[in-house]
GROMACS .gro file of C-alpha atoms in nm:
model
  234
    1UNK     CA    1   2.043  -2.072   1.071
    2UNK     CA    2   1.890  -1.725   1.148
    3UNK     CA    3   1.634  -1.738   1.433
    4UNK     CA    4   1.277  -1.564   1.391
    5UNK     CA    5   1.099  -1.440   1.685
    6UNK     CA    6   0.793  -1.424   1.423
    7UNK     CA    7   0.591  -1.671   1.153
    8UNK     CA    8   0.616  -1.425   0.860
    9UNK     CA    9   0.929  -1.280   0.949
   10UNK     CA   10   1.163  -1.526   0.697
   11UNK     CA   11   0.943  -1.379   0.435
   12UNK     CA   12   0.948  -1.031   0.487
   13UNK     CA   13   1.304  -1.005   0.548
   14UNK     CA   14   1.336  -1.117   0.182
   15UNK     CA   15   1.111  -0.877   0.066
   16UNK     CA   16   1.326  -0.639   0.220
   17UNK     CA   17   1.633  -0.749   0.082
   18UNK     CA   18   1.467  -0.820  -0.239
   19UNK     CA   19   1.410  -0.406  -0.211
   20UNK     CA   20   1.762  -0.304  -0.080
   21UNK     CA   21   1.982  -0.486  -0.329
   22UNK     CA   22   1.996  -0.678  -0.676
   23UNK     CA   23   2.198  -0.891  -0.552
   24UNK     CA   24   1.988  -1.111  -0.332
   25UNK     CA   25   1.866  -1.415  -0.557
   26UNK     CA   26   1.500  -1.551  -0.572
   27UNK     CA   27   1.312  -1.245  -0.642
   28UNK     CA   28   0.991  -1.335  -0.810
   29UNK     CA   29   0.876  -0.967  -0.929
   30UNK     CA   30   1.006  -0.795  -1.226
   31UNK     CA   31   0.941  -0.462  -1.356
   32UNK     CA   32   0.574  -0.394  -1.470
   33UNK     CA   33   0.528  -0.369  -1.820
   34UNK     CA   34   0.161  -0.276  -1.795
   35UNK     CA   35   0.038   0.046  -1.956
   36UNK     CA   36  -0.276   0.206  -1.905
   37UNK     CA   37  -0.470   0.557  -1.871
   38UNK     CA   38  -0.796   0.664  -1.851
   39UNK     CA   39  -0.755   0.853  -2.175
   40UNK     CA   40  -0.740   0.571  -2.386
   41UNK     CA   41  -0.939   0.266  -2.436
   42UNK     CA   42  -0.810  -0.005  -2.340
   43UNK     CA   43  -0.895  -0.368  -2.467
   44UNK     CA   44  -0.879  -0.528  -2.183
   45UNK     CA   45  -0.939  -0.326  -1.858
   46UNK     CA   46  -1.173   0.009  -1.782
   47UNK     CA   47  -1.020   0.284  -1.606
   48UNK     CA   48  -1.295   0.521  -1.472
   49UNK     CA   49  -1.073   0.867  -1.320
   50UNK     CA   50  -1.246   1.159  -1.142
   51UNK     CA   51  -1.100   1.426  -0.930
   52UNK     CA   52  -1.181   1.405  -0.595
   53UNK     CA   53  -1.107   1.609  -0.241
   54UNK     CA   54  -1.021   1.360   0.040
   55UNK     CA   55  -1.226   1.401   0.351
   56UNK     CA   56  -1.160   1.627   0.599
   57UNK     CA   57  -1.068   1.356   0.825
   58UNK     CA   58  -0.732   1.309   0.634
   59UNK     CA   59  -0.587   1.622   0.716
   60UNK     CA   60  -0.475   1.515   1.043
   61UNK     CA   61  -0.282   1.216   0.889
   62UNK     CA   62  -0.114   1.436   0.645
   63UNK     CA   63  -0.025   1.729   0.761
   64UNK     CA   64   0.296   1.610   0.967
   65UNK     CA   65   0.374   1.439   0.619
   66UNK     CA   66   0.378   1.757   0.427
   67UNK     CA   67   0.136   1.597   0.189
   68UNK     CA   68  -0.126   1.879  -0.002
   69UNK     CA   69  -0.403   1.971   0.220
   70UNK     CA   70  -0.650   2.172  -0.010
   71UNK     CA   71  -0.846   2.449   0.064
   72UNK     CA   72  -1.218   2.410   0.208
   73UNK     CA   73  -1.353   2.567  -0.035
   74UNK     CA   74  -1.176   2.389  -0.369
   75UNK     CA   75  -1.423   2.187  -0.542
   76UNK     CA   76  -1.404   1.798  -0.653
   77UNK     CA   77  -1.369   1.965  -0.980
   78UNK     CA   78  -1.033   2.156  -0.909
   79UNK     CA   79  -0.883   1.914  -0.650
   80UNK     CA   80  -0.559   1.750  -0.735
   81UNK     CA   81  -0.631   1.415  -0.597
   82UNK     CA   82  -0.784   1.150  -0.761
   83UNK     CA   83  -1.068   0.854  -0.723
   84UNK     CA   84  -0.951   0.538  -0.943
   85UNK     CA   85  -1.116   0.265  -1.017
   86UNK     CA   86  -0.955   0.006  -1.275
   87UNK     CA   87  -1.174  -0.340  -1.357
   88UNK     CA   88  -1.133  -0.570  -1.616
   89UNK     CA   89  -1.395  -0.627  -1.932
   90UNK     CA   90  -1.450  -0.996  -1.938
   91UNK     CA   91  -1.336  -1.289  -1.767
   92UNK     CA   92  -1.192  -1.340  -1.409
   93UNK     CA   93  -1.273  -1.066  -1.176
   94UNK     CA   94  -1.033  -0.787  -1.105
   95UNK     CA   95  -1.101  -0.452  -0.953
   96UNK     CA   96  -0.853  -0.180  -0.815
   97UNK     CA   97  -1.000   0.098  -0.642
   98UNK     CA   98  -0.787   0.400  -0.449
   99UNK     CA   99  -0.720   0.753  -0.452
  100UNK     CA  100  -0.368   0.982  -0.612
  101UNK     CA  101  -0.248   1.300  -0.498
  102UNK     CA  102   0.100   1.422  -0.533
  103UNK     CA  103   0.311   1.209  -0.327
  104UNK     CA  104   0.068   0.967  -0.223
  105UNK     CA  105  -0.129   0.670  -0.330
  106UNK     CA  106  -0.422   0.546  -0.083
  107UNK     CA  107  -0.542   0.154  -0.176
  108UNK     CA  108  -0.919   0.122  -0.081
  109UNK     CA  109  -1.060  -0.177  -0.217
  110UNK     CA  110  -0.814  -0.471  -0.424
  111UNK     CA  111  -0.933  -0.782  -0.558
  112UNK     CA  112  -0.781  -1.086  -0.829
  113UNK     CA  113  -0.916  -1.386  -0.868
  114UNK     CA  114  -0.681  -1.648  -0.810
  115UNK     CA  115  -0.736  -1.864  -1.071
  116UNK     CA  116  -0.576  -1.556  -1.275
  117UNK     CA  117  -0.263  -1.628  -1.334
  118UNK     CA  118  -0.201  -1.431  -1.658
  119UNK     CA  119  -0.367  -1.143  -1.545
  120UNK     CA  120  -0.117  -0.842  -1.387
  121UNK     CA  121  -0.084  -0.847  -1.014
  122UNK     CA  122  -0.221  -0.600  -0.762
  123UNK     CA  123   0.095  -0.419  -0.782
  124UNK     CA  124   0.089  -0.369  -1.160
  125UNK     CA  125  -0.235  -0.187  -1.080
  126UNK     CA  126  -0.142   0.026  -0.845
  127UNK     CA  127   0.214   0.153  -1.040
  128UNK     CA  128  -0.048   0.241  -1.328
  129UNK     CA  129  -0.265   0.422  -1.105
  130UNK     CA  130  -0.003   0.650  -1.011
  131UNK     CA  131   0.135   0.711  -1.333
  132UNK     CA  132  -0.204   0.820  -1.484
  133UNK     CA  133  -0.148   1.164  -1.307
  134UNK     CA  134   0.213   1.145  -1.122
  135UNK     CA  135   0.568   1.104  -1.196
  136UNK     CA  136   0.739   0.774  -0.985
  137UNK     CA  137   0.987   0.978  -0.843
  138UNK     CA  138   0.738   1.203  -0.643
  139UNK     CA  139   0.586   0.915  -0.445
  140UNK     CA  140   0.630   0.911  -0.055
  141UNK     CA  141   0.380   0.758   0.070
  142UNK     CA  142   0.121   0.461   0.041
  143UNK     CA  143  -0.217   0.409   0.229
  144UNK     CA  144  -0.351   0.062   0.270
  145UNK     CA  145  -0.726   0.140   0.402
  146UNK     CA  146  -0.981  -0.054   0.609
  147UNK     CA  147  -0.749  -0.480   0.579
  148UNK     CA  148  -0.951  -0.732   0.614
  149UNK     CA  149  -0.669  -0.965   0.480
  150UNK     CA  150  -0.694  -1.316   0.660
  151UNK     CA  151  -0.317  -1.324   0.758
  152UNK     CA  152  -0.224  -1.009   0.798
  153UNK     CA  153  -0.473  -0.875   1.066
  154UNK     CA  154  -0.452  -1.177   1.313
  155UNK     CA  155  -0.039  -1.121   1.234
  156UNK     CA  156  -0.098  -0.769   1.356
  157UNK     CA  157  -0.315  -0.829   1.638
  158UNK     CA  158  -0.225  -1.113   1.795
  159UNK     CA  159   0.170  -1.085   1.692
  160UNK     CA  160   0.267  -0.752   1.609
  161UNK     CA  161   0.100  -0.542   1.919
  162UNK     CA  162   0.178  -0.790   2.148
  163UNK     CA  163   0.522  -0.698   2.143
  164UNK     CA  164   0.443  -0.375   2.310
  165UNK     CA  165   0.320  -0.315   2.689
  166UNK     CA  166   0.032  -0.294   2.792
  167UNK     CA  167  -0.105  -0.455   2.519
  168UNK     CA  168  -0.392  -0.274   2.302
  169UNK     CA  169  -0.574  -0.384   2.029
  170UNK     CA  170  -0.681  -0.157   1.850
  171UNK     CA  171  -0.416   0.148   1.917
  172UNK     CA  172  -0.556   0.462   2.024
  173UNK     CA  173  -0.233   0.634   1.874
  174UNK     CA  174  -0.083   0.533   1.544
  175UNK     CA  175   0.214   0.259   1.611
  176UNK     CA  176   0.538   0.333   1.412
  177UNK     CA  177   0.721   0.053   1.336
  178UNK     CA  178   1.138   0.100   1.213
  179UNK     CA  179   1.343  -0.030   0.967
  180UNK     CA  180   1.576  -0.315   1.100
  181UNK     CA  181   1.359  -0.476   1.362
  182UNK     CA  182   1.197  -0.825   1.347
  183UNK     CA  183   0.811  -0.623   1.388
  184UNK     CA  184   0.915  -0.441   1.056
  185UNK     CA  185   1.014  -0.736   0.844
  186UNK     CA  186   0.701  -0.924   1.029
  187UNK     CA  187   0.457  -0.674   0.873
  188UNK     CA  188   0.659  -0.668   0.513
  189UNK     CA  189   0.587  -1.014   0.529
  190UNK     CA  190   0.176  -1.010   0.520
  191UNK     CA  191  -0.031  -1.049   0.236
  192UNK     CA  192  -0.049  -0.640   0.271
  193UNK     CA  193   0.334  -0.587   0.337
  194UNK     CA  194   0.407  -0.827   0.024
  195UNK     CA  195   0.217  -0.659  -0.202
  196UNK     CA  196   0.333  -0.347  -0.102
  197UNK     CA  197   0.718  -0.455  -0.161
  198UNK     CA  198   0.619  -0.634  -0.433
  199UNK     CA  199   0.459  -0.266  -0.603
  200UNK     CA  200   0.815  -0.097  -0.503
  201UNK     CA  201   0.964  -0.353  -0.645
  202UNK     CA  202   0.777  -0.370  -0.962
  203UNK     CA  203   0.756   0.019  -1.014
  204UNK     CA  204   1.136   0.039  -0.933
  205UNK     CA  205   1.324  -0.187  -0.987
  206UNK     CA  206   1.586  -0.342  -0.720
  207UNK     CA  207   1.822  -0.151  -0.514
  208UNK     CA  208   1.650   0.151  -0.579
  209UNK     CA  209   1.360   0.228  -0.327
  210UNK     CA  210   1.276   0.021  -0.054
  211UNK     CA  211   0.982   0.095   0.218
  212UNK     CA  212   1.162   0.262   0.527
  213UNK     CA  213   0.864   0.289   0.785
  214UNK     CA  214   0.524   0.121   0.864
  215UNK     CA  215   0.253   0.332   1.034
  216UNK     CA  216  -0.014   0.085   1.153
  217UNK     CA  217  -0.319   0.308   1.275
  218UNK     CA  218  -0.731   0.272   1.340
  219UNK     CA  219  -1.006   0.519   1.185
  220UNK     CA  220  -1.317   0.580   1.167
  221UNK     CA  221  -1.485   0.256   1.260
  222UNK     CA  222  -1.237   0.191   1.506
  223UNK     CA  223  -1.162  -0.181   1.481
  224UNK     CA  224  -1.046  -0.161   1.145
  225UNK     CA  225  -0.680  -0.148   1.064
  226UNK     CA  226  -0.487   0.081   0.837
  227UNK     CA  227  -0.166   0.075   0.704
  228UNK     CA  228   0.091   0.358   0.606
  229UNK     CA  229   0.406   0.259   0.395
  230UNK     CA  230   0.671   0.515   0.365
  231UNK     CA  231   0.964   0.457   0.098
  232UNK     CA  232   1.278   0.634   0.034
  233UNK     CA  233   1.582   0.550  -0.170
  234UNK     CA  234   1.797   0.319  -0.112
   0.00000   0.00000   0.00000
């Protein structure tokens, strides 16, 4: 029996291998069938869609990723990222709210009532999002912004950073953490990791992309923790 040196660990490591190959049984996503655009009506969810520059404050993060920094002076107008909210119309709450630009998706705000069980996962929403504006095969990179998720900040904080000396929560420098060790398959397997396997998985397919690198960091307000998902092909 394999030996964890972490609680979520198990998990994540199947979310990995869920990613890397088809042929690793138990997988519970399947490809998202959802369809929507904020150019159509749709019955059951609103899709509001507005171009948007990111804040300054960004450039620093993307710069080394060779994501689009625009130009001071483009307007909201003219900028090629995007503010997306989706929300249903009735019924059970659900709300999706991020940003698109090419290459990148940043997730601001996420919520689904559990007591939803027929309504498309977090995941679903966030495929969509891209696809509104952006081809699959272009995206690098995904943002999770400002966690407040019950198991997967304590997992960070109290787990994940601990494994490094001397011990600092929060980081004053963003913490990279690889492919292949246990801190990586720890972090897939949060509530924030999962979902974010579970959107490669569910935008992809298996054995096709997986998420290579995780990029914890701190912004901003200082105490709150961000998360940067890199993905590649398998």
């Amino acid at each position: 029996m394999a030996e964890y040196k972490y609680g979520q660990e198990a998990k994540g490591r199947l979310y990995r291998k869920w990613m890397e190959t088809s042929r690793e049984p138990g997988c519970p996503v399947a490809i998202s069938t959802l369809v929507l655009h904020y150019k159509s009506r749709h019955p059951e969810y609103r899709v509001n869609c507005t171009p948007s520059k990111l804040m300054a404050a960004w450039n620093p993060l993307l710069a080394p990723l060779g994501l689009l920094i625009e130009h001071p002076n483009v307007i909201n107008a003219e900028s090629k990222y995007r503010d997306i909210e989706i929300m249903n119309r009735c019924g059970s709450p659900v709300n999706w709210c991020g940003r698109t630009g090419p290459g990148v998706i940043f997730i601001d705000n996420v919520y689904r009532s559990h007591n939803s069980s027929h309504i498309p996962h977090m995941s679903d929403f966030t495929k969509v999002a891209y696809e509104m504006d952006f081809p699959l095969s272009t995206l690098k990179h995904v943002f999770i912004n400002g966690i407040i998720n019950e198991d997967t900040v304590p997992c960070v904080r109290y787990e994940i950073y601990r494994s490094i000396t001397p011990y600092e929560y929060p980081s004053k420098e963003p913490l990279i953490w690889h492919l292949g060790t246990a801190e990586f398959d720890t972090l897939l397997g949060t509530g924030i990791g999962k979902m974010a396997a579970a959107f490669i998985l569910c935008a992809y397919g298996r054995g096709k992309k997986r998420i290579i690198r995780i990029v914890t960091f701190h912004t901003e307000d200082f105490w709150n923790l961000n998360m940067r998902f890199d993905i590649a092909g398998v």
